[in-house]
CSV table of C-alpha atoms and ligand atoms in Angstrom, one decimal:
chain,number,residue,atom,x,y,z
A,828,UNK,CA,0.0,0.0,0.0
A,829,UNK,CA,0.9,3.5,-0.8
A,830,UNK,CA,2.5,5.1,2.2
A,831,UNK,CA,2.0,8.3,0.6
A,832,UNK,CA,-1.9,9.7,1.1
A,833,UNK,CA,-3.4,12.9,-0.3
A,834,UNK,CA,-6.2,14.0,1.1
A,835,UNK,CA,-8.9,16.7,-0.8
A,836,UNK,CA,-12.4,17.3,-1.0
A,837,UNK,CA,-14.8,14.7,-1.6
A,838,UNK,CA,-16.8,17.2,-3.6
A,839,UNK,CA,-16.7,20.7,-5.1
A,840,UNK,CA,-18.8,22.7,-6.7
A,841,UNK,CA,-17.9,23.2,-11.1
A,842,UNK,CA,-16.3,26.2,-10.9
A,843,UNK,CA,-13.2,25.4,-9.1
A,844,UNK,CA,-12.9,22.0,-10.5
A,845,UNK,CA,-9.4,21.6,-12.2
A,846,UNK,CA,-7.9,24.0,-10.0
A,847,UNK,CA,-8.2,22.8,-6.5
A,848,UNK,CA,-5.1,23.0,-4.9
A,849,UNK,CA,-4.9,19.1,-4.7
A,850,UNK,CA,-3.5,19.4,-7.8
A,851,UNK,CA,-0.2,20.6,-7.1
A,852,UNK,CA,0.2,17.5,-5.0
A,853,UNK,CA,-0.6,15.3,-7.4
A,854,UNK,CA,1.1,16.9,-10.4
A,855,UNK,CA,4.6,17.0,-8.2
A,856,UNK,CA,4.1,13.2,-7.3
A,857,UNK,CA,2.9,12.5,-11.4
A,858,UNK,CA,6.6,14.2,-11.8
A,859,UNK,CA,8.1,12.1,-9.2
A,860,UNK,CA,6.7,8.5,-10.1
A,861,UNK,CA,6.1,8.4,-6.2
A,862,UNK,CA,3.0,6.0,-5.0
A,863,UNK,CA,0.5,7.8,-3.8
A,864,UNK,CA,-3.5,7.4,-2.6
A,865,UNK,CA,-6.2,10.1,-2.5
A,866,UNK,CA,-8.7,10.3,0.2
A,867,UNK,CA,-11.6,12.3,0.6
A,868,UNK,CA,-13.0,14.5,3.2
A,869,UNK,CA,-16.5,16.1,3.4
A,870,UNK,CA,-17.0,19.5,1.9
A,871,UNK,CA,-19.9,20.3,3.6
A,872,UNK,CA,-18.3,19.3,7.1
A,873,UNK,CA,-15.3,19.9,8.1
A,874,UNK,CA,-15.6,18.0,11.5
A,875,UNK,CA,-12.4,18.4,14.3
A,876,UNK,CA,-10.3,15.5,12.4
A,877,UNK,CA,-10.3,17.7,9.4
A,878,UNK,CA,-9.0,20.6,11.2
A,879,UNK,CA,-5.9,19.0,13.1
A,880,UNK,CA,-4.7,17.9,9.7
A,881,UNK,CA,-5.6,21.7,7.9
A,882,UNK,CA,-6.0,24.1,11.0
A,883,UNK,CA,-7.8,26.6,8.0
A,884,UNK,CA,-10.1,23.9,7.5
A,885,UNK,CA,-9.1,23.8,3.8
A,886,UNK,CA,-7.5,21.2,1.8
A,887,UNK,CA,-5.1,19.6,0.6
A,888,UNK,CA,-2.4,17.6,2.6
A,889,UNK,CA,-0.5,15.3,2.6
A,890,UNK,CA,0.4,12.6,5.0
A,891,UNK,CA,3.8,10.4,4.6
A,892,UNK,CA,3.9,7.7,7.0
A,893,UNK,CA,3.4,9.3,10.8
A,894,UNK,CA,3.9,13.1,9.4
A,895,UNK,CA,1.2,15.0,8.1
A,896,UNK,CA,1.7,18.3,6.1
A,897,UNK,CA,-0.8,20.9,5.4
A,898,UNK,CA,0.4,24.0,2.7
A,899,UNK,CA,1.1,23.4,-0.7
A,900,UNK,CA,4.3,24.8,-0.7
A,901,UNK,CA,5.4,22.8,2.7
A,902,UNK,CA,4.2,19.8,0.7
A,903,UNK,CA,5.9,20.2,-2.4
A,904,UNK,CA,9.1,21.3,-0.3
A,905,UNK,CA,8.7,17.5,1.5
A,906,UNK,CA,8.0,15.7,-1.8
A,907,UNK,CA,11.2,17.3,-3.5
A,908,UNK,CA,13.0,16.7,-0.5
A,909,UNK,CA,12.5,13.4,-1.2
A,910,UNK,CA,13.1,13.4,-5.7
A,911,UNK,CA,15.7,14.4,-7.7
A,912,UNK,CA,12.8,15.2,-10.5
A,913,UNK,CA,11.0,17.9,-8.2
A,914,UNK,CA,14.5,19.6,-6.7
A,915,UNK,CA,17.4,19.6,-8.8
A,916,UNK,CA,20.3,18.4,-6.2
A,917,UNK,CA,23.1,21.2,-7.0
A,918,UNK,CA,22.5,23.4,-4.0
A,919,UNK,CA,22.6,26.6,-6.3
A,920,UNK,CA,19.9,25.7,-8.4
A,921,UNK,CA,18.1,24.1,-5.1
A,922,UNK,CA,17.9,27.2,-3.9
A,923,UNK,CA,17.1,28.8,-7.1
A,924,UNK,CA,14.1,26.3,-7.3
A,925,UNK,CA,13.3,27.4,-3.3
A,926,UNK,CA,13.4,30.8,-3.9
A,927,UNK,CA,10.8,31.0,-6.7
A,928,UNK,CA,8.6,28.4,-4.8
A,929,UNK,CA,8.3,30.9,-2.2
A,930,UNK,CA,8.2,33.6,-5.1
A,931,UNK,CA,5.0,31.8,-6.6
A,932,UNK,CA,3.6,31.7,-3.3
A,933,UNK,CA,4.1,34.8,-2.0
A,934,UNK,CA,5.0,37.2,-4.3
A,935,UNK,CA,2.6,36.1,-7.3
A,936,UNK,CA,-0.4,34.3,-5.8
A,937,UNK,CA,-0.7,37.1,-2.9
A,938,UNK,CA,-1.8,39.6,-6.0
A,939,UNK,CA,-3.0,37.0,-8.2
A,940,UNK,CA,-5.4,35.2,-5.5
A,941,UNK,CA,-7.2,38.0,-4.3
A,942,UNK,CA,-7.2,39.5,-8.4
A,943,UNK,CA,-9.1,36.4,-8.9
A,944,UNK,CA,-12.0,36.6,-6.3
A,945,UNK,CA,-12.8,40.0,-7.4
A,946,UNK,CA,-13.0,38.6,-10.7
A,947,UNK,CA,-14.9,35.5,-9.6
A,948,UNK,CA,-17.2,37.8,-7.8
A,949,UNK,CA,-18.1,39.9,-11.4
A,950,UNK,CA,-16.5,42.5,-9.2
A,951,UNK,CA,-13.9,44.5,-11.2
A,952,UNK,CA,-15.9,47.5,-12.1
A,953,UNK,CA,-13.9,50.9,-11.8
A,954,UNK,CA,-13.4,51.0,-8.6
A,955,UNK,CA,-10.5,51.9,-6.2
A,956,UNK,CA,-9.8,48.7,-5.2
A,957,UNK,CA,-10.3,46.5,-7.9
A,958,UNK,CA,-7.6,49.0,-9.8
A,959,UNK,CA,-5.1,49.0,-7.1
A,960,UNK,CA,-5.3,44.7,-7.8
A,961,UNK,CA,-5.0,44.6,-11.2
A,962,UNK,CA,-2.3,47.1,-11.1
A,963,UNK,CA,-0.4,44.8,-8.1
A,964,UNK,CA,-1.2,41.8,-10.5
A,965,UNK,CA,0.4,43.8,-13.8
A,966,UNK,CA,3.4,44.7,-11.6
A,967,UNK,CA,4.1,41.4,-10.6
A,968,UNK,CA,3.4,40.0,-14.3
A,969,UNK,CA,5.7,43.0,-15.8
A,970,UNK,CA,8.5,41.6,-13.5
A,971,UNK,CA,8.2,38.1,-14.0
A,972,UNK,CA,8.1,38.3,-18.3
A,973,UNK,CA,11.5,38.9,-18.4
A,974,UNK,CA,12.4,35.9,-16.2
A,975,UNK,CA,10.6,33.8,-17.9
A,976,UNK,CA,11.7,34.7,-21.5
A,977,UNK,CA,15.1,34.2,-20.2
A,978,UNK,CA,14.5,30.6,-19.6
A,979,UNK,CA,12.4,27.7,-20.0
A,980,UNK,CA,11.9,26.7,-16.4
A,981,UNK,CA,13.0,28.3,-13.3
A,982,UNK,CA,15.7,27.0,-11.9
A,983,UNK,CA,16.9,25.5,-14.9
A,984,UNK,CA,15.4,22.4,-14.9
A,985,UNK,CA,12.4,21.4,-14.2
A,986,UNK,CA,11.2,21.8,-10.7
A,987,UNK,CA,8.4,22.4,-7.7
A,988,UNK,CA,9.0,26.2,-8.3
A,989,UNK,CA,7.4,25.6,-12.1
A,990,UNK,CA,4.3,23.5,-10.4
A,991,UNK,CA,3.5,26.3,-8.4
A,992,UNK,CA,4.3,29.2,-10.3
A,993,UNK,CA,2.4,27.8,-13.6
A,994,UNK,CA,-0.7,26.6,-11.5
A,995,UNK,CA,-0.4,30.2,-10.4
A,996,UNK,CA,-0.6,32.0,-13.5
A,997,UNK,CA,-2.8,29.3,-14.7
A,998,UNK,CA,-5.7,31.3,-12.4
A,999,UNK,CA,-5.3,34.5,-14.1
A,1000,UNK,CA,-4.8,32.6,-17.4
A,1001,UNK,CA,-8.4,31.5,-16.7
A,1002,UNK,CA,-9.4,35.0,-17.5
A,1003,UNK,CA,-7.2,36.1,-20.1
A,1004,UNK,CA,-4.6,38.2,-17.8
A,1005,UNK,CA,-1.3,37.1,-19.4
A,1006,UNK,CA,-3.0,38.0,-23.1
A,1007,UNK,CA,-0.2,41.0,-22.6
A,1008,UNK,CA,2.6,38.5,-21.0
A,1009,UNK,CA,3.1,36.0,-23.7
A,1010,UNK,CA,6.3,34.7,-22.1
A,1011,UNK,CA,3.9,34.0,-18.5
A,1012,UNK,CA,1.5,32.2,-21.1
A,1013,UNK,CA,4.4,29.9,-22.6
A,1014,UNK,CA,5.5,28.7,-19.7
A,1015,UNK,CA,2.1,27.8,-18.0
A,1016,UNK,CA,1.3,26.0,-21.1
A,1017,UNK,CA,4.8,24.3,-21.2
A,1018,UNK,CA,4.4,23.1,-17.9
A,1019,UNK,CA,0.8,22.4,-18.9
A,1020,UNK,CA,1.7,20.2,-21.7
A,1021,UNK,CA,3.8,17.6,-19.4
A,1022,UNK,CA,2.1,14.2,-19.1
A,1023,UNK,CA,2.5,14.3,-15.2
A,1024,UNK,CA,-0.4,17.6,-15.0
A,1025,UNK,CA,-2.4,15.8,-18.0
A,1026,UNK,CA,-2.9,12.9,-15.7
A,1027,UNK,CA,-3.1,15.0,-12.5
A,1028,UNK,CA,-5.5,17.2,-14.2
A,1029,UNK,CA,-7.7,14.8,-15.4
A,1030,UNK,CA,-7.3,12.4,-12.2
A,1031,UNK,CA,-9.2,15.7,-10.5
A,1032,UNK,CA,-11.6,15.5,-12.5
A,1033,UNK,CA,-12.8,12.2,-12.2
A,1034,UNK,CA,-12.4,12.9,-8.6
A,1035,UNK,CA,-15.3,15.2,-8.5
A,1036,UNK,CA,-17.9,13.7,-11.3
A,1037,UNK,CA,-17.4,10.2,-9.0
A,1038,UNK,CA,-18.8,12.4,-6.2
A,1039,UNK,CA,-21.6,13.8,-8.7
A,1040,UNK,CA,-22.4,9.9,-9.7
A,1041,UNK,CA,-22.4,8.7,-6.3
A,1042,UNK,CA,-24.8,11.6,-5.3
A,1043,UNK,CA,-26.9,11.5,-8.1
A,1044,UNK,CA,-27.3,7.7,-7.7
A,1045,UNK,CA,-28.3,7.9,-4.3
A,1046,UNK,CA,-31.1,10.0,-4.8
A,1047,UNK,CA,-34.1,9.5,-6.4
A,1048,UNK,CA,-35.2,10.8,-9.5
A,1049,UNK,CA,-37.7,13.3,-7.7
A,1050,UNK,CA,-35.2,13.8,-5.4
A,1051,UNK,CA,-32.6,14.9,-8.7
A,1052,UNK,CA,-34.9,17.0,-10.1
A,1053,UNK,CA,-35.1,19.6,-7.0
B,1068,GSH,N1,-2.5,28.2,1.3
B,1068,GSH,C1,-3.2,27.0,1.2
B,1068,GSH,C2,-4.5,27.3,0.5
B,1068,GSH,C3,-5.4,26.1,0.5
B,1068,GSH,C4,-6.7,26.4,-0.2
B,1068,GSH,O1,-7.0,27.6,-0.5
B,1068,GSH,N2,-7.5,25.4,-0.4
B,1068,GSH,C5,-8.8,25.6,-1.0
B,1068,GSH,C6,-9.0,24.6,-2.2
B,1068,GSH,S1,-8.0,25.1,-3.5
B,1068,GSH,C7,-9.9,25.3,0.0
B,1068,GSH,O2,-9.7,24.4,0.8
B,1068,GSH,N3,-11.0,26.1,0.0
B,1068,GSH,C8,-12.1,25.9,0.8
B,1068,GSH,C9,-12.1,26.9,1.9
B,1068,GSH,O3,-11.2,27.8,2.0
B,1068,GSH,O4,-13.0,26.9,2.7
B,1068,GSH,C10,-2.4,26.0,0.4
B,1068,GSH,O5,-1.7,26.4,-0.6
B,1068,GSH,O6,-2.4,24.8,0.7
């Protein structure tokens, strides 16, 4: 058996399916050929149990034997900790790789993320806040096109610091925000076109329309139709 456990929602609603966070975990452990099982928690409850994995109540983690690691970025940290494919081992480009997993994290998602919920929200009319965003967002995207037209991944080779930041931009993508960035848009659809998101993509997927089957076959169909 897989010592290696994921654990994500047992159900979400359509819009956020393909880009729950789960799929970080599973794209890095695609990369890394590492055996792995998913497990599912209630959306709808997120009971004690839940919350002393994910104090936020959120998902996903990860557990490895006796640890258990909420975050995506502590997770992806762990898994390259422990491949070759996910951290490269020369310590410059190790902590190249770190560096722009934080980056991704912190320097790109904290604009992108909230950028995104306005938008979600149909909220980006002209108004203060929604400009300041987009104008944090641009900033961030101005910086980063140059980087990323330098090279074809960010530390080089292939790493966790290209999960994160193309499962970043791939947010913003959603809605057309790297139209102007086309150096941003090549490299989330590079690291989009690697079998090991393909899978992880689509093993999300199925994820969720199980849930919809099982729910849908558990109710009648006068049930269905309210
Ligand atoms: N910073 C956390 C964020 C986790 C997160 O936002 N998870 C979302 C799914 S993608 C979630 O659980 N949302 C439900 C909620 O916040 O109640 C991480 O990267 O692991």
């Amino acid at each position: 058996m897989a010592d290696l456990i994921l654990t994500t929602f047992d159900w979400v609603p359509e819009m956020p399916r393909g880009y729950v966070r789960d799929l970080r975990v599973r794209w890095a452990l695609e990369e890394a050929r590492l055996p792995y099982r998913v497990e599912s928690v209630p959306f709808r409850d997120r009971n004690a149990e839940h919350l002393s994995h994910q104090p936020f109540g959120q998902v996903p983690w990860l557990t490895d034997g006796d640890l258990s690691i909420f975050e995506t970025g502590a997770i992806l940290l762990h898994l390259g900790n422990r491949s070759d494919a996910l951290l490269p081992a020369d310590p410059h480009r190790r902590s190249e790789a770190i560096e722009w997993l934080f980056a991704a994290l912190n320097s790109v998602e904290m604009a992108s993320l909230p950028w995104s919920l306005f938008v979600f929200s149909g909220d980006t009319g002209d108004t203060p806040g929604f400009k300041r965003l987009d104008e944090f967002v641009e900033l961030r995207l101005q910086r980063l096109e140059p980087v990323l037209a330098g090279r074809e991944w960010l530390a080089g080779t292939f790493s966790v610091a290209d999960i994160l930041m193309a499962d970043v931009l791939r947010l913003v993508d959603r809605f057309d925000r790297l139209a102007d960035h086309p150096a941003c848009r090549d490299h989330v659809a590079r690291a989009t076109a690697r079998p090991a998101f393909v899978k992880a993509h689509a093993d999300q997927m199925a994820h969720f329309a199980a849930a919809d089957e099982e729910r849908s076959s558990s109710l009648g169909p006068l049930d269905q139709q309210r």
